[in-house]
PDB file of C-alpha atoms in Angstrom:
ATOM      1  CA  UNK A 139      -5.960  10.364  12.697  1.00  0.00           C
ATOM      2  CA  UNK A 140      -8.330   9.878   9.800  1.00  0.00           C
ATOM      3  CA  UNK A 141     -10.520   6.782   9.637  1.00  0.00           C
ATOM      4  CA  UNK A 142      -8.469   5.277   6.798  1.00  0.00           C
ATOM      5  CA  UNK A 143      -5.391   5.281   9.046  1.00  0.00           C
ATOM      6  CA  UNK A 144      -5.023   2.409  11.493  1.00  0.00           C
ATOM      7  CA  UNK A 145      -4.649   2.732  15.242  1.00  0.00           C
ATOM      8  CA  UNK A 146      -3.665  -0.148  17.506  1.00  0.00           C
ATOM      9  CA  UNK A 147      -3.427   0.443  21.252  1.00  0.00           C
ATOM     10  CA  UNK A 148      -1.330  -1.938  23.364  1.00  0.00           C
ATOM     11  CA  UNK A 149      -1.877  -2.161  27.126  1.00  0.00           C
ATOM     12  CA  UNK A 150      -0.342  -4.611  29.632  1.00  0.00           C
ATOM     13  CA  UNK A 151      -2.148  -7.377  31.470  1.00  0.00           C
ATOM     14  CA  UNK A 152      -1.085  -5.625  34.701  1.00  0.00           C
ATOM     15  CA  UNK A 153      -3.184  -2.587  33.802  1.00  0.00           C
ATOM     16  CA  UNK A 154      -5.384  -2.764  36.922  1.00  0.00           C
ATOM     17  CA  UNK A 155      -2.738  -4.075  39.313  1.00  0.00           C
ATOM     18  CA  UNK A 156      -3.203  -1.185  41.762  1.00  0.00           C
ATOM     19  CA  UNK A 157      -7.033  -1.164  41.807  1.00  0.00           C
ATOM     20  CA  UNK A 158      -8.421  -1.589  45.318  1.00  0.00           C
ATOM     21  CA  UNK A 159     -11.351  -3.753  44.212  1.00  0.00           C
ATOM     22  CA  UNK A 160     -13.108  -5.114  41.129  1.00  0.00           C
ATOM     23  CA  UNK A 161     -15.421  -2.113  40.898  1.00  0.00           C
ATOM     24  CA  UNK A 162     -12.490   0.287  40.617  1.00  0.00           C
ATOM     25  CA  UNK A 163     -10.716  -2.057  38.181  1.00  0.00           C
ATOM     26  CA  UNK A 164     -13.799  -2.193  35.960  1.00  0.00           C
ATOM     27  CA  UNK A 165     -14.193   1.577  36.027  1.00  0.00           C
ATOM     28  CA  UNK A 166     -10.539   2.038  35.039  1.00  0.00           C
ATOM     29  CA  UNK A 167     -10.898  -0.383  32.128  1.00  0.00           C
ATOM     30  CA  UNK A 168     -14.002   1.510  31.074  1.00  0.00           C
ATOM     31  CA  UNK A 169     -11.929   4.665  30.642  1.00  0.00           C
ATOM     32  CA  UNK A 170      -9.428   2.714  28.530  1.00  0.00           C
ATOM     33  CA  UNK A 171     -12.256   1.408  26.331  1.00  0.00           C
ATOM     34  CA  UNK A 172     -13.668   4.922  26.134  1.00  0.00           C
ATOM     35  CA  UNK A 173     -10.325   6.255  24.855  1.00  0.00           C
ATOM     36  CA  UNK A 174     -10.179   3.493  22.230  1.00  0.00           C
ATOM     37  CA  UNK A 175     -13.658   4.456  21.039  1.00  0.00           C
ATOM     38  CA  UNK A 176     -13.077   8.228  21.078  1.00  0.00           C
ATOM     39  CA  UNK A 177      -9.906   7.985  18.986  1.00  0.00           C
ATOM     40  CA  UNK A 178     -11.285   5.343  16.580  1.00  0.00           C
ATOM     41  CA  UNK A 179      -8.890   2.555  17.453  1.00  0.00           C
ATOM     42  CA  UNK A 180      -9.082  -0.587  15.340  1.00  0.00           C
ATOM     43  CA  UNK A 181      -7.531  -2.930  17.896  1.00  0.00           C
ATOM     44  CA  UNK A 182      -6.912  -2.906  21.612  1.00  0.00           C
ATOM     45  CA  UNK A 183      -4.211  -5.479  22.336  1.00  0.00           C
ATOM     46  CA  UNK A 184      -3.544  -6.833  25.832  1.00  0.00           C
ATOM     47  CA  UNK A 185       0.062  -8.014  26.094  1.00  0.00           C
ATOM     48  CA  UNK A 186       1.402 -10.124  28.985  1.00  0.00           C
ATOM     49  CA  UNK A 187       3.226  -8.606  31.947  1.00  0.00           C
ATOM     50  CA  UNK A 188       3.278 -11.672  34.146  1.00  0.00           C
ATOM     51  CA  UNK A 189       5.730 -10.279  36.685  1.00  0.00           C
ATOM     52  CA  UNK A 190       3.464  -7.289  37.240  1.00  0.00           C
ATOM     53  CA  UNK A 191       0.101  -9.060  37.285  1.00  0.00           C
ATOM     54  CA  UNK A 192      -1.799  -8.994  40.541  1.00  0.00           C
ATOM     55  CA  UNK A 193      -4.781 -11.209  41.205  1.00  0.00           C
ATOM     56  CA  UNK A 194      -6.432  -9.740  38.105  1.00  0.00           C
ATOM     57  CA  UNK A 195      -4.428 -10.699  35.047  1.00  0.00           C
ATOM     58  CA  UNK A 196      -4.814 -10.696  31.306  1.00  0.00           C
ATOM     59  CA  UNK A 197      -8.005 -12.765  31.187  1.00  0.00           C
ATOM     60  CA  UNK A 198      -9.770 -10.314  33.487  1.00  0.00           C
ATOM     61  CA  UNK A 199      -8.573  -7.304  31.471  1.00  0.00           C
ATOM     62  CA  UNK A 200      -9.500  -8.866  28.116  1.00  0.00           C
ATOM     63  CA  UNK A 201     -12.942  -9.925  29.313  1.00  0.00           C
ATOM     64  CA  UNK A 202     -13.977  -6.517  30.653  1.00  0.00           C
ATOM     65  CA  UNK A 203     -12.552  -4.668  27.641  1.00  0.00           C
ATOM     66  CA  UNK A 204     -14.171  -7.136  25.244  1.00  0.00           C
ATOM     67  CA  UNK A 205     -17.522  -6.688  26.965  1.00  0.00           C
ATOM     68  CA  UNK A 206     -17.199  -2.900  26.773  1.00  0.00           C
ATOM     69  CA  UNK A 207     -16.393  -3.124  23.045  1.00  0.00           C
ATOM     70  CA  UNK A 208     -19.572  -5.112  22.318  1.00  0.00           C
ATOM     71  CA  UNK A 209     -22.811  -3.378  21.233  1.00  0.00           C
ATOM     72  CA  UNK A 210     -24.994  -3.009  24.364  1.00  0.00           C
ATOM     73  CA  UNK A 211     -27.936  -4.995  22.981  1.00  0.00           C
ATOM     74  CA  UNK A 212     -25.665  -7.997  22.316  1.00  0.00           C
ATOM     75  CA  UNK A 213     -23.624  -8.082  25.514  1.00  0.00           C
ATOM     76  CA  UNK A 214     -25.840 -10.495  27.446  1.00  0.00           C
ATOM     77  CA  UNK A 215     -26.127 -12.951  24.551  1.00  0.00           C
ATOM     78  CA  UNK A 216     -22.434 -12.864  23.663  1.00  0.00           C
ATOM     79  CA  UNK A 217     -20.876 -12.805  27.136  1.00  0.00           C
ATOM     80  CA  UNK A 218     -23.412 -14.349  29.503  1.00  0.00           C
ATOM     81  CA  UNK A 219     -22.673 -14.143  33.228  1.00  0.00           C
ATOM     82  CA  UNK A 220     -19.062 -14.136  34.380  1.00  0.00           C
ATOM     83  CA  UNK A 221     -17.378 -13.197  37.636  1.00  0.00           C
ATOM     84  CA  UNK A 222     -15.214 -10.641  35.828  1.00  0.00           C
ATOM     85  CA  UNK A 223     -18.352  -8.795  34.699  1.00  0.00           C
ATOM     86  CA  UNK A 224     -19.888  -8.296  38.128  1.00  0.00           C
ATOM     87  CA  UNK A 225     -19.481  -4.510  38.079  1.00  0.00           C
ATOM     88  CA  UNK A 226     -19.974  -3.683  34.399  1.00  0.00           C
ATOM     89  CA  UNK A 227     -22.724  -1.276  35.408  1.00  0.00           C
ATOM     90  CA  UNK A 228     -20.009   1.307  36.132  1.00  0.00           C
ATOM     91  CA  UNK A 229     -18.653   1.197  32.557  1.00  0.00           C
ATOM     92  CA  UNK A 230     -19.118   4.516  30.739  1.00  0.00           C
ATOM     93  CA  UNK A 231     -21.161   4.320  27.512  1.00  0.00           C
ATOM     94  CA  UNK A 232     -19.006   4.317  24.379  1.00  0.00           C
ATOM     95  CA  UNK A 233     -21.757   5.781  22.161  1.00  0.00           C
ATOM     96  CA  UNK A 234     -20.350   4.164  19.029  1.00  0.00           C
ATOM     97  CA  UNK A 235     -22.844   4.026  16.104  1.00  0.00           C
ATOM     98  CA  UNK A 236     -23.112   0.222  16.007  1.00  0.00           C
ATOM     99  CA  UNK A 237     -24.624  -1.206  12.833  1.00  0.00           C
ATOM    100  CA  UNK A 238     -26.956  -4.061  13.668  1.00  0.00           C
ATOM    101  CA  UNK A 239     -30.584  -4.814  12.808  1.00  0.00           C
ATOM    102  CA  UNK A 240     -32.498  -5.297   9.568  1.00  0.00           C
ATOM    103  CA  UNK A 241     -31.140  -4.477   6.133  1.00  0.00           C
ATOM    104  CA  UNK A 242     -32.946  -1.846   4.033  1.00  0.00           C
ATOM    105  CA  UNK A 243     -34.814  -4.576   2.106  1.00  0.00           C
ATOM    106  CA  UNK A 244     -36.057  -6.128   5.343  1.00  0.00           C
ATOM    107  CA  UNK A 245     -35.333  -9.629   4.048  1.00  0.00           C
ATOM    108  CA  UNK A 246     -32.191 -10.140   6.100  1.00  0.00           C
ATOM    109  CA  UNK A 247     -30.817  -8.840   9.362  1.00  0.00           C
ATOM    110  CA  UNK A 248     -27.329  -8.197  10.612  1.00  0.00           C
ATOM    111  CA  UNK A 249     -25.939  -8.944  14.042  1.00  0.00           C
ATOM    112  CA  UNK A 250     -22.612  -9.720  15.673  1.00  0.00           C
ATOM    113  CA  UNK A 251     -21.133 -12.823  17.229  1.00  0.00           C
ATOM    114  CA  UNK A 252     -18.221 -13.592  19.533  1.00  0.00           C
ATOM    115  CA  UNK A 253     -15.778 -16.288  18.401  1.00  0.00           C
ATOM    116  CA  UNK A 254     -15.394 -18.808  21.224  1.00  0.00           C
ATOM    117  CA  UNK A 255     -13.468 -21.502  19.352  1.00  0.00           C
ATOM    118  CA  UNK A 256     -11.511 -21.700  16.105  1.00  0.00           C
ATOM    119  CA  UNK A 257     -11.930 -25.148  14.604  1.00  0.00           C
ATOM    120  CA  UNK A 258     -10.679 -27.054  11.565  1.00  0.00           C
ATOM    121  CA  UNK A 259     -11.787 -26.688   7.956  1.00  0.00           C
ATOM    122  CA  UNK A 260     -12.372 -22.960   8.249  1.00  0.00           C
ATOM    123  CA  UNK A 261     -15.164 -23.179  10.804  1.00  0.00           C
ATOM    124  CA  UNK A 262     -15.597 -21.356  14.112  1.00  0.00           C
ATOM    125  CA  UNK A 263     -18.009 -21.577  17.007  1.00  0.00           C
ATOM    126  CA  UNK A 264     -19.717 -18.294  17.756  1.00  0.00           C
ATOM    127  CA  UNK A 265     -21.833 -16.934  20.600  1.00  0.00           C
ATOM    128  CA  UNK A 266     -24.718 -14.965  19.108  1.00  0.00           C
ATOM    129  CA  UNK A 267     -28.289 -13.841  19.804  1.00  0.00           C
ATOM    130  CA  UNK A 268     -29.505 -16.602  17.462  1.00  0.00           C
ATOM    131  CA  UNK A 269     -29.134 -19.493  19.886  1.00  0.00           C
ATOM    132  CA  UNK A 270     -28.516 -20.044  23.588  1.00  0.00           C
ATOM    133  CA  UNK A 271     -25.449 -22.129  22.751  1.00  0.00           C
ATOM    134  CA  UNK A 272     -22.619 -21.349  20.289  1.00  0.00           C
ATOM    135  CA  UNK A 273     -23.308 -22.072  16.634  1.00  0.00           C
ATOM    136  CA  UNK A 274     -20.844 -23.323  14.034  1.00  0.00           C
ATOM    137  CA  UNK A 275     -20.250 -21.032  11.063  1.00  0.00           C
ATOM    138  CA  UNK A 276     -17.904 -21.046   8.094  1.00  0.00           C
ATOM    139  CA  UNK A 277     -15.294 -18.298   7.897  1.00  0.00           C
ATOM    140  CA  UNK A 278     -15.197 -16.572   4.478  1.00  0.00           C
ATOM    141  CA  UNK A 279     -12.207 -17.360   2.296  1.00  0.00           C
ATOM    142  CA  UNK A 280      -9.247 -15.089   3.005  1.00  0.00           C
ATOM    143  CA  UNK A 281     -10.559 -13.937   6.385  1.00  0.00           C
ATOM    144  CA  UNK A 282      -8.652 -14.722   9.584  1.00  0.00           C
ATOM    145  CA  UNK A 283     -10.278 -14.703  13.003  1.00  0.00           C
ATOM    146  CA  UNK A 284      -9.061 -15.302  16.532  1.00  0.00           C
ATOM    147  CA  UNK A 285     -10.785 -16.505  19.662  1.00  0.00           C
ATOM    148  CA  UNK A 286     -12.414 -13.541  21.378  1.00  0.00           C
ATOM    149  CA  UNK A 287     -12.938 -11.496  18.202  1.00  0.00           C
ATOM    150  CA  UNK A 288     -16.328 -10.199  17.136  1.00  0.00           C
ATOM    151  CA  UNK A 289     -17.631 -11.000  13.665  1.00  0.00           C
ATOM    152  CA  UNK A 290     -20.510  -9.638  11.615  1.00  0.00           C
ATOM    153  CA  UNK A 291     -23.246 -12.180  10.878  1.00  0.00           C
ATOM    154  CA  UNK A 292     -25.832 -11.892   8.113  1.00  0.00           C
ATOM    155  CA  UNK A 293     -29.040 -13.706   9.098  1.00  0.00           C
ATOM    156  CA  UNK A 294     -31.515 -14.880   6.456  1.00  0.00           C
ATOM    157  CA  UNK A 295     -33.604 -17.072   8.790  1.00  0.00           C
ATOM    158  CA  UNK A 296     -33.851 -17.452  12.550  1.00  0.00           C
ATOM    159  CA  UNK A 297     -35.977 -20.614  12.563  1.00  0.00           C
ATOM    160  CA  UNK A 298     -34.311 -22.701  11.338  1.00  0.00           C
ATOM    161  CA  UNK A 299     -31.093 -20.740  11.703  1.00  0.00           C
ATOM    162  CA  UNK A 300     -29.548 -19.744   8.397  1.00  0.00           C
ATOM    163  CA  UNK A 301     -26.649 -17.367   8.853  1.00  0.00           C
ATOM    164  CA  UNK A 302     -23.209 -16.621   7.522  1.00  0.00           C
ATOM    165  CA  UNK A 303     -20.189 -14.618   8.599  1.00  0.00           C
ATOM    166  CA  UNK A 304     -19.644 -11.684   6.259  1.00  0.00           C
ATOM    167  CA  UNK A 305     -16.662  -9.984   7.878  1.00  0.00           C
ATOM    168  CA  UNK A 306     -15.706  -8.012  10.955  1.00  0.00           C
ATOM    169  CA  UNK A 307     -17.584  -5.049  12.432  1.00  0.00           C
ATOM    170  CA  UNK A 308     -17.017  -1.862  10.455  1.00  0.00           C
ATOM    171  CA  UNK A 309     -17.100   0.369  13.526  1.00  0.00           C
ATOM    172  CA  UNK A 310     -15.762  -0.022  17.037  1.00  0.00           C
ATOM    173  CA  UNK A 311     -12.606  -1.868  18.024  1.00  0.00           C
ATOM    174  CA  UNK A 312     -11.515  -5.460  18.526  1.00  0.00           C
ATOM    175  CA  UNK A 313      -9.882  -6.704  21.721  1.00  0.00           C
ATOM    176  CA  UNK A 314      -7.093  -9.244  21.299  1.00  0.00           C
ATOM    177  CA  UNK A 315      -4.309 -10.908  23.267  1.00  0.00           C
ATOM    178  CA  UNK A 316      -0.774 -11.002  21.865  1.00  0.00           C
ATOM    179  CA  UNK A 317       2.856 -10.716  22.872  1.00  0.00           C
ATOM    180  CA  UNK A 318       4.141  -7.179  22.524  1.00  0.00           C
ATOM    181  CA  UNK A 319       6.579  -8.089  19.738  1.00  0.00           C
ATOM    182  CA  UNK A 320       3.747  -9.728  17.800  1.00  0.00           C
ATOM    183  CA  UNK A 321       1.522  -6.671  18.184  1.00  0.00           C
ATOM    184  CA  UNK A 322       4.311  -4.385  16.956  1.00  0.00           C
ATOM    185  CA  UNK A 323       5.023  -6.510  13.876  1.00  0.00           C
ATOM    186  CA  UNK A 324       2.057  -5.170  11.899  1.00  0.00           C
ATOM    187  CA  UNK A 325       1.673  -1.976   9.916  1.00  0.00           C
ATOM    188  CA  UNK A 326       1.955   1.392  11.586  1.00  0.00           C
ATOM    189  CA  UNK A 327       4.528   3.544  13.324  1.00  0.00           C
ATOM    190  CA  UNK A 328       5.348   1.693  16.568  1.00  0.00           C
ATOM    191  CA  UNK A 329       5.550   4.080  19.527  1.00  0.00           C
ATOM    192  CA  UNK A 330       6.622   3.299  23.095  1.00  0.00           C
ATOM    193  CA  UNK A 331       5.306   5.851  25.583  1.00  0.00           C
ATOM    194  CA  UNK A 332       7.639   6.719  28.452  1.00  0.00           C
ATOM    195  CA  UNK A 333       8.726   9.804  30.374  1.00  0.00           C
ATOM    196  CA  UNK A 334      12.279   8.809  29.388  1.00  0.00           C
ATOM    197  CA  UNK A 335      11.587   9.023  25.646  1.00  0.00           C
ATOM    198  CA  UNK A 336      12.076  11.905  23.228  1.00  0.00           C
ATOM    199  CA  UNK A 337       9.926  14.864  24.226  1.00  0.00           C
ATOM    200  CA  UNK A 338       6.942  15.516  21.991  1.00  0.00           C
ATOM    201  CA  UNK A 339       6.960  19.052  20.579  1.00  0.00           C
ATOM    202  CA  UNK A 340       5.003  20.991  17.974  1.00  0.00           C
ATOM    203  CA  UNK A 341       7.762  20.585  15.391  1.00  0.00           C
ATOM    204  CA  UNK A 342       8.241  16.870  16.116  1.00  0.00           C
ATOM    205  CA  UNK A 343       4.500  16.219  15.950  1.00  0.00           C
ATOM    206  CA  UNK A 344       4.314  17.305  12.316  1.00  0.00           C
ATOM    207  CA  UNK A 345       6.983  14.788  11.343  1.00  0.00           C
ATOM    208  CA  UNK A 346       5.283  12.032  13.354  1.00  0.00           C
ATOM    209  CA  UNK A 347       1.915  12.582  11.686  1.00  0.00           C
ATOM    210  CA  UNK A 348       3.575  12.419   8.268  1.00  0.00           C
ATOM    211  CA  UNK A 349       5.562   9.279   9.161  1.00  0.00           C
ATOM    212  CA  UNK A 350       2.476   7.583  10.584  1.00  0.00           C
ATOM    213  CA  UNK A 351       0.456   8.300   7.469  1.00  0.00           C
ATOM    214  CA  UNK A 352       3.144   6.701   5.302  1.00  0.00           C
ATOM    215  CA  UNK A 353       3.329   3.707   7.659  1.00  0.00           C
ATOM    216  CA  UNK A 354      -0.445   3.208   7.709  1.00  0.00           C
ATOM    217  CA  UNK A 355      -1.169   4.584  11.166  1.00  0.00           C
ATOM    218  CA  UNK A 356       0.104   4.030  14.696  1.00  0.00           C
ATOM    219  CA  UNK A 357       0.705   1.189  17.099  1.00  0.00           C
ATOM    220  CA  UNK A 358       1.072   2.801  20.527  1.00  0.00           C
ATOM    221  CA  UNK A 359       2.108   0.899  23.662  1.00  0.00           C
ATOM    222  CA  UNK A 360       1.517   1.996  27.248  1.00  0.00           C
ATOM    223  CA  UNK A 361       2.755   0.814  30.621  1.00  0.00           C
ATOM    224  CA  UNK A 362       0.966   0.157  33.905  1.00  0.00           C
ATOM    225  CA  UNK A 363       0.778   2.245  37.089  1.00  0.00           C
ATOM    226  CA  UNK A 364       4.198   2.396  38.773  1.00  0.00           C
ATOM    227  CA  UNK A 365       5.436  -0.157  36.243  1.00  0.00           C
ATOM    228  CA  UNK A 366       6.226   1.431  32.910  1.00  0.00           C
ATOM    229  CA  UNK A 367       7.441  -0.124  29.693  1.00  0.00           C
ATOM    230  CA  UNK A 368      11.142   0.216  30.668  1.00  0.00           C
ATOM    231  CA  UNK A 369      10.649  -1.937  33.758  1.00  0.00           C
ATOM    232  CA  UNK A 370       8.567  -4.493  31.852  1.00  0.00           C
ATOM    233  CA  UNK A 371      11.289  -4.818  29.209  1.00  0.00           C
ATOM    234  CA  UNK A 372      14.195  -4.798  31.660  1.00  0.00           C
ATOM    235  CA  UNK A 373      15.544  -1.458  30.428  1.00  0.00           C
ATOM    236  CA  UNK A 374      17.133   1.229  32.572  1.00  0.00           C
ATOM    237  CA  UNK A 375      15.953   4.830  32.120  1.00  0.00           C
ATOM    238  CA  UNK A 376      19.573   5.887  31.492  1.00  0.00           C
ATOM    239  CA  UNK A 377      19.888   3.438  28.594  1.00  0.00           C
ATOM    240  CA  UNK A 378      16.703   4.756  27.007  1.00  0.00           C
ATOM    241  CA  UNK A 379      17.687   8.406  27.403  1.00  0.00           C
ATOM    242  CA  UNK A 380      21.177   7.755  25.998  1.00  0.00           C
ATOM    243  CA  UNK A 381      19.834   5.883  22.967  1.00  0.00           C
ATOM    244  CA  UNK A 382      17.236   8.574  22.289  1.00  0.00           C
ATOM    245  CA  UNK A 383      19.875  11.318  22.545  1.00  0.00           C
ATOM    246  CA  UNK A 384      22.152   9.475  20.084  1.00  0.00           C
ATOM    247  CA  UNK A 385      19.337   8.565  17.686  1.00  0.00           C
ATOM    248  CA  UNK A 386      19.921   4.843  18.255  1.00  0.00           C
ATOM    249  CA  UNK A 387      17.446   2.014  18.781  1.00  0.00           C
ATOM    250  CA  UNK A 388      16.841   1.049  22.389  1.00  0.00           C
ATOM    251  CA  UNK A 389      18.063  -2.510  22.944  1.00  0.00           C
ATOM    252  CA  UNK A 390      16.630  -5.035  23.526  1.00  0.00           C
ATOM    253  CA  UNK A 391      14.003  -3.827  21.097  1.00  0.00           C
ATOM    254  CA  UNK A 392      10.692  -5.692  20.667  1.00  0.00           C
ATOM    255  CA  UNK A 393       9.965  -3.646  17.542  1.00  0.00           C
ATOM    256  CA  UNK A 394       9.508   0.024  18.457  1.00  0.00           C
ATOM    257  CA  UNK A 395      10.286   2.773  15.958  1.00  0.00           C
ATOM    258  CA  UNK A 396      10.677   5.363  18.699  1.00  0.00           C
ATOM    259  CA  UNK A 397      10.306   6.065  22.403  1.00  0.00           C
ATOM    260  CA  UNK A 398       8.191   9.133  23.041  1.00  0.00           C
ATOM    261  CA  UNK A 399       7.436  11.303  26.056  1.00  0.00           C
ATOM    262  CA  UNK A 400       3.988  12.660  25.202  1.00  0.00           C
ATOM    263  CA  UNK A 401       3.620  14.617  28.467  1.00  0.00           C
ATOM    264  CA  UNK A 402       6.951  16.491  28.646  1.00  0.00           C
ATOM    265  CA  UNK A 403       5.667  18.961  31.257  1.00  0.00           C
ATOM    266  CA  UNK A 404       4.494  16.177  33.581  1.00  0.00           C
ATOM    267  CA  UNK A 405       4.191  17.487  37.135  1.00  0.00           C
ATOM    268  CA  UNK A 406       2.677  14.433  38.821  1.00  0.00           C
ATOM    269  CA  UNK A 407       5.109  11.682  39.772  1.00  0.00           C
ATOM    270  CA  UNK A 408       2.877   9.048  38.165  1.00  0.00           C
ATOM    271  CA  UNK A 409       0.542   9.357  35.170  1.00  0.00           C
ATOM    272  CA  UNK A 410      -2.194   6.744  35.133  1.00  0.00           C
ATOM    273  CA  UNK A 411      -2.530   4.646  32.003  1.00  0.00           C
ATOM    274  CA  UNK A 412      -5.996   5.945  31.179  1.00  0.00           C
ATOM    275  CA  UNK A 413      -4.701   9.520  31.553  1.00  0.00           C
ATOM    276  CA  UNK A 414      -1.738   8.768  29.304  1.00  0.00           C
ATOM    277  CA  UNK A 415      -4.076   7.331  26.667  1.00  0.00           C
ATOM    278  CA  UNK A 416      -6.071  10.536  26.307  1.00  0.00           C
ATOM    279  CA  UNK A 417      -3.014  12.806  26.500  1.00  0.00           C
ATOM    280  CA  UNK A 418      -1.054  10.770  23.948  1.00  0.00           C
ATOM    281  CA  UNK A 419      -3.765   9.991  21.421  1.00  0.00           C
ATOM    282  CA  UNK A 420      -5.137  13.515  21.589  1.00  0.00           C
ATOM    283  CA  UNK A 421      -1.811  14.705  20.172  1.00  0.00           C
ATOM    284  CA  UNK A 422      -0.942  11.872  17.794  1.00  0.00           C
ATOM    285  CA  UNK A 423      -4.324  11.879  16.065  1.00  0.00           C
ATOM    286  CA  UNK A 424      -4.182  15.554  15.108  1.00  0.00           C
ATOM    287  CA  UNK A 425      -4.340  16.168  11.362  1.00  0.00           C
ATOM    288  CA  UNK A 426      -2.196  18.436   9.242  1.00  0.00           C
TER     289      UNK A 426
END
């Protein structure tokens, strides 16, 4: 997938339901963040799977993924100390070329902030390295932000603080929370990954790449260990296979364009989500 094409990855809040402890859960989420970075994802959406959540739910998953997506030098200032971040030392480095620091002229500097509250009149409160407590900044006209998103801040003075939001980070990915149907409503070819979907082949891949380019990229959804998308959506495997064979939509449909089996030669009974991410995106992001 070229950089001008969009890629949104959707993972469930039950992603770490089988992890034995918080250290293992953090490590697993680190691999998910690593996949998002490697394949140049724009957004990593955590959608609710309340029936499958264990003691670590969506807030835990979003916090660890959001921390991993933040430039290392800003993590302490933006996230502080939280119980969910106890084992972030096991996160693998993303090695994304973050763009922070002074501008070429040296008169201004650029940093990032984390939106903690969206207020009225186009203002937001933002955690940043500029102050110990959140600061209030005006959102540029035409720009929409959500709680938990990172924004780019242009700083002209640190004492007193003079800063403005100029946009969103140009590299890296944003972590957001949304219902699955909401996440699928945007641009991009919406793909549900499941062993019961249509098998990915060399000939089919060419058509998918072409369709995705016309649609503006991909939105790809994944399930959780031992709880795939069919179970989350209340769909039987037989119904999915029958619909795929007949070329029909799978009902009820939250907005998928197709169901796809990206590991047709799967030999293991269960494919972990982080394994499915690399296997799936490694194929879908190939270029013609």
